[in-house]
Amino acid sequence: MEDVKQYMKKVGQQARAASRLMAQASTNAKNHALENIATAIQLGSARLIAENAKDVAAAKANGLDAASVDRLTLTEKTIKGMVEGLQQIAQLADPIGEIDGMHYRPSGIQVGKMRVPLGVIGIIYESRPNVTADAAGLCLKSGNAAILRGGSEAIHSNQAIAACVHQGLREAGLPETAVQVVNTTDRAAVGELITMKDYVDVIVPRGGKELIERVSSEARIPVIKHLHGVCHVYIDDEADLHKAIRIADNAKTHRYGVCNAMETLLVNANVAAKVLPELCRIYLDKGVELRGDEASRKLVPQMKVATEEDWHTEYLAAILSIRVVADLDEALAHIATYGSQHTDSIVTENYSKAMRFLREVDSSSVMVNASTRFADGFEYGLGAEIGISTDKIHARGPVGLEGLTSQKYIVLGSGQIRI
Amino acid sequence: MEDVKQYMKKVGQQARAASRLMAQASTNAKNHALENIATAIQLGSARLIAENAKDVAAAKANGLDAASVDRLTLTEKTIKGMVEGLQQIAQLADPIGEIDGMHYRPSGIQVGKMRVPLGVIGIIYESRPNVTADAAGLCLKSGNAAILRGGSEAIHSNQAIAACVHQGLREAGLPETAVQVVNTTDRAAVGELITMKDYVDVIVPRGGKELIERVSSEARIPVIKHLHGVCHVYIDDEADLHKAIRIADNAKTHRYGVCNAMETLLVNANVAAKVLPELCRIYLDKGVELRGDEASRKLVPQMKVATEEDWHTEYLAAILSIRVVADLDEALAHIATYGSQHTDSIVTENYSKAMRFLREVDSSSVMVNASTRFADGFEYGLGAEIGISTDKIHARGPVGLEGLTSQKYIVLGSGQIRI
């Protein structure tokens, strides 16, 4: 325990020192490092797969569930994904040093803002080893130092990827300590990481609800976090029903296990009889379990009864809850009560109702006539994302490079003093 | 104790409910409320002064120090200041609903960001009752609900100002619970306020170091905070010495007790003999106590010896520490080691050194050829400020209306689904 404390302190101090160098690193050096890391991973893929096999074997021996083993396993395809991800990050514009809004004030000074790194970013994740490359790349490009703490079941894979990252940094003349992968599986390391105020500026937990809740409640450092995604689509009575059916189908069935999938469908009572039978036919054909309120079940008898708990639930599965509402106000009230402030969409052709929905729904993404599945850093054009934030402070919604930066004020004078 | 918990929970629930209405309030209604509050304070000034007299008498009876009594006392002048402050906030542009960066993506959706309130803001302050009007005004204009907890010694004054605020809100058709002034002097109320995650979105402590440290360490809600202001001016060997002397004089002596006053002067060794005697003459004439390193004391024998502790100290007084440095690198290293990431300024005519200073100093305001005293919301054109943040997350530097808001993504589609 004392050893872990000492070890993490050293990691923290090294990260802080590296962060100062990374903040000054040229765009060129950072891009070279990213490309070098990509190459090292590509050339080292056989070794990565061999190291990964150790983790996979141990995981199976320890009885880890199949889904976790699947997330843990590196294949030629996931390795290609890592390589391409790093190359894409290299191609993104460098946010650091960007100057905005310089304007003269009556005093004669010129004031604006310069974008700067946050400093040291601690990332805590679970079994997926590709997060190691991905998170390292985003932190590096945004001029930060990173401390990565992956799942203990992926320790060999993560250390092998870390070796590629270090090689890439070294070849670009950047400090290897800019990206450190915690090399102990002791859980106390997480406790240290999330409380080392002097060495870590922000924590990004990536993983399931339990991990995020533990990290948020114990951290003494700001956390960029993503909690639940209880997303809604509201089909208004002035919706184009063709669009409505396509969007409601896509929002639920494009992928089930993702945070931006719809979990509850709200349908205006005036169009429920026109929409629900056709739409539910599609869901049932795709094997989606439907749970409805009384009004929906009258229209589609195959539905189960939705309970109060259903409205709160992020299924992350082929299950959908459905409710018929009287009007936009009832839809807004439902979303305010049961939503998770993640992503909600209205389908309507009515301008005033679209504007009200945009303004009044307090979620990180609010949409009109589009599938909730678009709430994503790549779809929004951020180029990459470190996660989706459901917080309001600092970063909200998909978090790309910019979310890993801050802005300082800069003042250009010519000798001004305050009078 | 149980009563305080129940009371604060009720305050929190009312604030949350009011925040939903405030987020939708029109610019017109918010401005009317601000003007009405200003009028109510103006017309009620006799009553405010009478209520304030009760607090002042009690404070004197309790042996409160003279400086605190001074901060507590309301005069015609401070009341005029409150009234004008509110009128100024009414004239600022409404940040809420502002839409930025809408652009089309290859999928056909249009993505951008809409500025929204944070929700409920808890403000904890000390003896100055004018903060009540000021903070209420900023929260109101930015569409938030506020819970204000002033010093117990100002309870009568704060409740009297609160009555004016409520009258103004009521007359504008906005909920009175949009601004609640905690009516108990029990310190447990602060403990509740900073941990009521469900009802409060951000905490802004305004006051001395102890208050801020207590609030930051115990809060379970994000805190926008200002710690120390150990500000530096570095006079480079390529400085225009006329500008250098004016700036170094102004940065220290314009006002002593403010966070953006210079506390340490760094002078390049090549110009120390030219600058320090003349500059220190000015300081000594104004009664500033000087504490220097060996090299500076050789040039100005009246200086006391600066200890290691001096370099860390925010004097907030007519005291200045002075150090002679070999070059820009040594100045940067000093600022990185001893600075508080608040405000630092370089005086130089050299372009490359100015650019390096701007980029490399990791402070909330970094200046070239200007007095550190400009680090201020009014001087930067924010119109008003709720404080200066020395954090990097969310808001950095002077925090105006924008710092009390967040941005959500909005997506305008025409039926797009994700493929």
Coordinates of N, CA, C and O in Angstrom, one line a residue, chain B residues 232-309:
Chain B
H232 N 3.5 38.4 -10.9 CA 4.9 38.9 -11.2 C 4.9 39.9 -12.4 O 4.1 39.8 -13.3
V233 N 5.9 40.8 -12.3 CA 6.2 41.6 -13.5 C 7.7 41.2 -13.7 O 8.5 41.3 -12.8
Y234 N 8.0 40.9 -15.0 CA 9.4 40.6 -15.3 C 9.9 41.7 -16.3 O 9.4 41.9 -17.4
I235 N 10.9 42.5 -15.8 CA 11.5 43.5 -16.7 C 12.7 42.9 -17.4 O 13.7 42.6 -16.8
D236 N 12.5 42.8 -18.7 CA 13.5 42.2 -19.6 C 14.7 43.2 -19.9 O 14.5 44.4 -19.8
D237 N 15.8 42.7 -20.3 CA 16.9 43.6 -20.6 C 16.6 44.3 -21.9 O 17.3 45.3 -22.2
E238 N 15.7 43.9 -22.7 CA 15.3 44.6 -23.9 C 14.0 45.4 -23.7 O 13.2 45.7 -24.6
A239 N 13.7 45.7 -22.4 CA 12.5 46.5 -22.1 C 12.7 48.0 -22.4 O 13.8 48.5 -22.4
D240 N 11.6 48.7 -22.8 CA 11.6 50.1 -22.8 C 11.6 50.5 -21.3 O 10.5 50.3 -20.6
L241 N 12.6 51.1 -20.8 CA 12.7 51.2 -19.3 C 11.7 52.3 -18.8 O 11.3 52.2 -17.6
H242 N 11.3 53.2 -19.6 CA 10.3 54.1 -19.2 C 9.0 53.4 -19.0 O 8.3 53.5 -17.9
K243 N 8.6 52.5 -19.9 CA 7.4 51.7 -19.7 C 7.5 50.8 -18.5 O 6.6 50.6 -17.7
A244 N 8.7 50.2 -18.4 CA 9.0 49.2 -17.3 C 8.7 49.9 -15.9 O 8.1 49.3 -15.1
I245 N 9.2 51.1 -15.7 CA 9.1 51.7 -14.4 C 7.6 52.1 -14.2 O 7.1 51.9 -13.1
R246 N 6.9 52.6 -15.2 CA 5.5 53.0 -15.0 C 4.7 51.7 -14.7 O 3.8 51.7 -13.8
I247 N 4.9 50.6 -15.4 CA 4.2 49.4 -15.2 C 4.4 48.8 -13.8 O 3.5 48.4 -13.1
A248 N 5.7 48.7 -13.5 CA 6.1 48.1 -12.2 C 5.6 48.9 -11.0 O 5.1 48.4 -10.0
D249 N 5.6 50.3 -11.2 CA 5.0 51.1 -10.2 C 3.5 50.9 -10.1 O 3.0 50.6 -9.0
N250 N 2.8 51.0 -11.2 CA 1.3 50.8 -11.2 C 0.9 49.4 -10.7 O 0.0 49.3 -9.9
A251 N 1.6 48.4 -11.1 CA 1.2 47.0 -10.7 C 1.3 46.8 -9.2 O 0.5 46.1 -8.6
K252 N 2.2 47.5 -8.6 CA 2.3 47.4 -7.1 C 1.5 48.4 -6.4 O 0.8 48.1 -5.4
T253 N 1.6 49.7 -6.8 CA 1.0 50.7 -5.9 C -0.4 51.3 -6.2 O -0.9 52.1 -5.5
H254 N -0.9 50.8 -7.3 CA -2.3 51.3 -7.7 C -3.3 51.0 -6.6 O -4.1 51.8 -6.2
R255 N -3.3 49.7 -6.2 CA -4.0 49.3 -5.0 C -3.3 48.2 -4.4 O -2.8 47.3 -5.1
Y256 N -3.2 48.1 -3.1 CA -2.4 47.1 -2.4 C -3.1 45.8 -2.1 O -2.6 44.7 -2.2
G257 N -4.4 45.9 -1.7 CA -5.1 44.7 -1.2 C -5.8 43.9 -2.2 O -6.8 43.2 -1.9
V258 N -5.4 44.0 -3.5 CA -6.2 43.3 -4.6 C -5.4 42.1 -5.1 O -4.1 42.1 -5.1
C259 N -6.1 41.1 -5.7 CA -5.4 39.9 -6.1 C -4.5 40.1 -7.3 O -3.6 39.3 -7.5
N260 N -4.8 41.1 -8.1 CA -4.0 41.3 -9.3 C -2.9 42.3 -9.1 O -2.3 42.8 -10.1
A261 N -2.6 42.7 -7.9 CA -1.4 43.5 -7.6 C -0.1 42.7 -7.7 O -0.2 41.5 -7.4
M262 N 1.0 43.3 -8.2 CA 2.2 42.5 -8.3 C 2.8 42.3 -6.9 O 2.7 43.2 -6.0
E263 N 3.2 41.1 -6.6 CA 3.8 40.8 -5.3 C 5.4 40.6 -5.5 O 6.1 40.7 -4.5
T264 N 5.8 40.1 -6.6 CA 7.2 39.9 -6.9 C 7.7 40.6 -8.2 O 7.0 40.3 -9.2
L265 N 8.7 41.4 -8.1 CA 9.3 42.0 -9.3 C 10.6 41.2 -9.7 O 11.4 41.0 -8.9
L266 N 10.6 40.8 -11.0 CA 11.8 40.1 -11.5 C 12.5 41.1 -12.4 O 11.9 41.6 -13.3
V267 N 13.8 41.3 -12.3 CA 14.5 42.2 -13.2 C 15.7 41.5 -13.8 O 16.5 40.8 -13.1
N268 N 15.9 41.7 -15.1 CA 17.0 41.1 -15.8 C 18.3 41.8 -15.3 O 18.4 43.0 -15.1
A269 N 19.3 41.0 -15.0 CA 20.6 41.4 -14.4 C 21.2 42.6 -15.3 O 21.9 43.5 -14.7
N270 N 21.1 42.5 -16.6 CA 21.7 43.5 -17.5 C 21.1 44.9 -17.3 O 21.8 45.9 -17.7
V271 N 19.9 45.0 -16.8 CA 19.3 46.3 -16.6 C 19.0 46.7 -15.2 O 18.5 47.8 -14.9
A272 N 19.3 45.8 -14.3 CA 19.0 46.0 -12.8 C 19.6 47.3 -12.3 O 18.9 48.1 -11.6
A273 N 20.8 47.6 -12.6 CA 21.4 48.8 -12.1 C 20.8 50.1 -12.7 O 20.8 51.1 -12.1
K274 N 20.2 49.9 -13.9 CA 19.6 51.1 -14.5 C 18.2 51.3 -14.0 O 17.7 52.4 -13.9
V275 N 17.5 50.2 -13.6 CA 16.1 50.3 -13.3 C 15.8 50.4 -11.8 O 15.1 51.2 -11.3
L276 N 16.5 49.5 -11.0 CA 16.1 49.4 -9.6 C 16.3 50.7 -8.8 O 15.3 51.0 -8.0
P277 N 17.4 51.4 -8.9 CA 17.5 52.6 -8.0 C 16.4 53.6 -8.2 O 15.7 54.0 -7.3
E278 N 16.1 53.9 -9.5 CA 15.0 54.8 -9.8 C 13.6 54.3 -9.3 O 12.8 55.0 -8.7
L279 N 13.4 53.0 -9.7 CA 12.1 52.4 -9.3 C 11.9 52.3 -7.8 O 10.8 52.6 -7.3
C280 N 12.9 51.9 -7.1 CA 12.8 51.7 -5.7 C 12.6 53.0 -5.0 O 12.0 53.1 -3.9
R281 N 13.2 54.1 -5.5 CA 13.0 55.4 -5.0 C 11.5 55.7 -4.9 O 10.9 56.2 -3.9
I282 N 10.8 55.4 -6.0 CA 9.3 55.6 -6.1 C 8.6 54.8 -5.0 O 7.8 55.3 -4.3
Y283 N 9.0 53.5 -5.0 CA 8.4 52.6 -4.0 C 8.6 53.1 -2.6 O 7.7 53.2 -1.7
L284 N 9.8 53.5 -2.3 CA 10.1 53.9 -0.9 C 9.4 55.2 -0.6 O 8.9 55.4 0.5
D285 N 9.3 56.1 -1.6 CA 8.5 57.4 -1.3 C 7.1 57.1 -1.0 O 6.4 57.8 -0.3
K286 N 6.6 56.0 -1.6 CA 5.2 55.7 -1.4 C 5.0 54.8 -0.1 O 3.9 54.3 0.1
G287 N 6.1 54.5 0.5 CA 6.0 53.7 1.8 C 5.9 52.2 1.5 O 5.4 51.5 2.4
V288 N 6.4 51.7 0.4 CA 6.4 50.3 0.1 C 7.6 49.6 0.8 O 8.8 50.1 0.6
E289 N 7.4 48.6 1.5 CA 8.5 47.9 2.1 C 9.1 46.9 1.1 O 8.4 46.2 0.4
L290 N 10.4 47.0 0.9 CA 11.1 46.2 -0.2 C 11.9 45.0 0.5 O 12.6 45.2 1.4
R291 N 11.8 43.9 -0.2 CA 12.5 42.7 0.3 C 13.2 42.1 -0.9 O 12.5 41.6 -1.9
G292 N 14.5 42.1 -0.9 CA 15.2 41.7 -2.1 C 16.2 40.5 -2.0 O 16.6 40.2 -0.8
D293 N 16.6 40.0 -3.1 CA 17.7 39.0 -3.0 C 19.0 39.8 -3.0 O 19.0 41.0 -2.9
E294 N 20.1 39.0 -2.9 CA 21.4 39.7 -2.7 C 21.7 40.7 -3.8 O 22.2 41.9 -3.5
A295 N 21.5 40.3 -5.0 CA 21.9 41.2 -6.1 C 21.1 42.5 -6.1 O 21.6 43.6 -6.3
S296 N 19.8 42.5 -5.7 CA 19.0 43.7 -5.7 C 19.4 44.5 -4.5 O 19.5 45.8 -4.6
R297 N 19.8 43.9 -3.4 CA 20.1 44.6 -2.2 C 21.4 45.4 -2.4 O 21.7 46.4 -1.7
K298 N 22.3 44.9 -3.2 CA 23.5 45.6 -3.5 C 23.2 46.9 -4.2 O 23.9 47.9 -4.0
L299 N 22.1 46.9 -5.0 CA 21.8 48.2 -5.7 C 21.0 49.1 -4.9 O 21.0 50.3 -5.0
V300 N 20.1 48.5 -4.0 CA 19.3 49.4 -3.2 C 19.4 48.9 -1.7 O 18.7 48.0 -1.3
P301 N 20.3 49.5 -1.0 CA 20.6 49.0 0.4 C 19.5 49.0 1.4 O 19.5 48.3 2.4
Q302 N 18.5 49.9 1.1 CA 17.3 50.0 2.0 C 16.5 48.7 2.0 O 15.6 48.6 2.9
M303 N 16.7 47.8 1.1 CA 15.9 46.6 1.1 C 16.2 45.7 2.2 O 17.3 45.5 2.6
K304 N 15.1 45.0 2.7 CA 15.3 43.9 3.7 C 15.7 42.6 2.9 O 15.5 42.6 1.6
V305 N 16.1 41.6 3.6 CA 16.4 40.3 3.0 C 15.1 39.6 2.6 O 14.3 39.4 3.5
A306 N 15.0 39.1 1.4 CA 13.8 38.3 1.0 C 14.2 36.8 1.4 O 15.3 36.4 1.0
T307 N 13.2 36.2 2.0 CA 13.5 34.7 2.3 C 12.7 33.9 1.3 O 11.9 34.4 0.5
E308 N 13.0 32.6 1.3 CA 12.3 31.7 0.5 C 10.8 31.9 0.6 O 10.0 31.9 -0.4
E309 N 10.3 32.1 1.8 CA 8.9 32.3 2.0 C 8.3 33.5 1.3 O 7.2 33.5 0.8

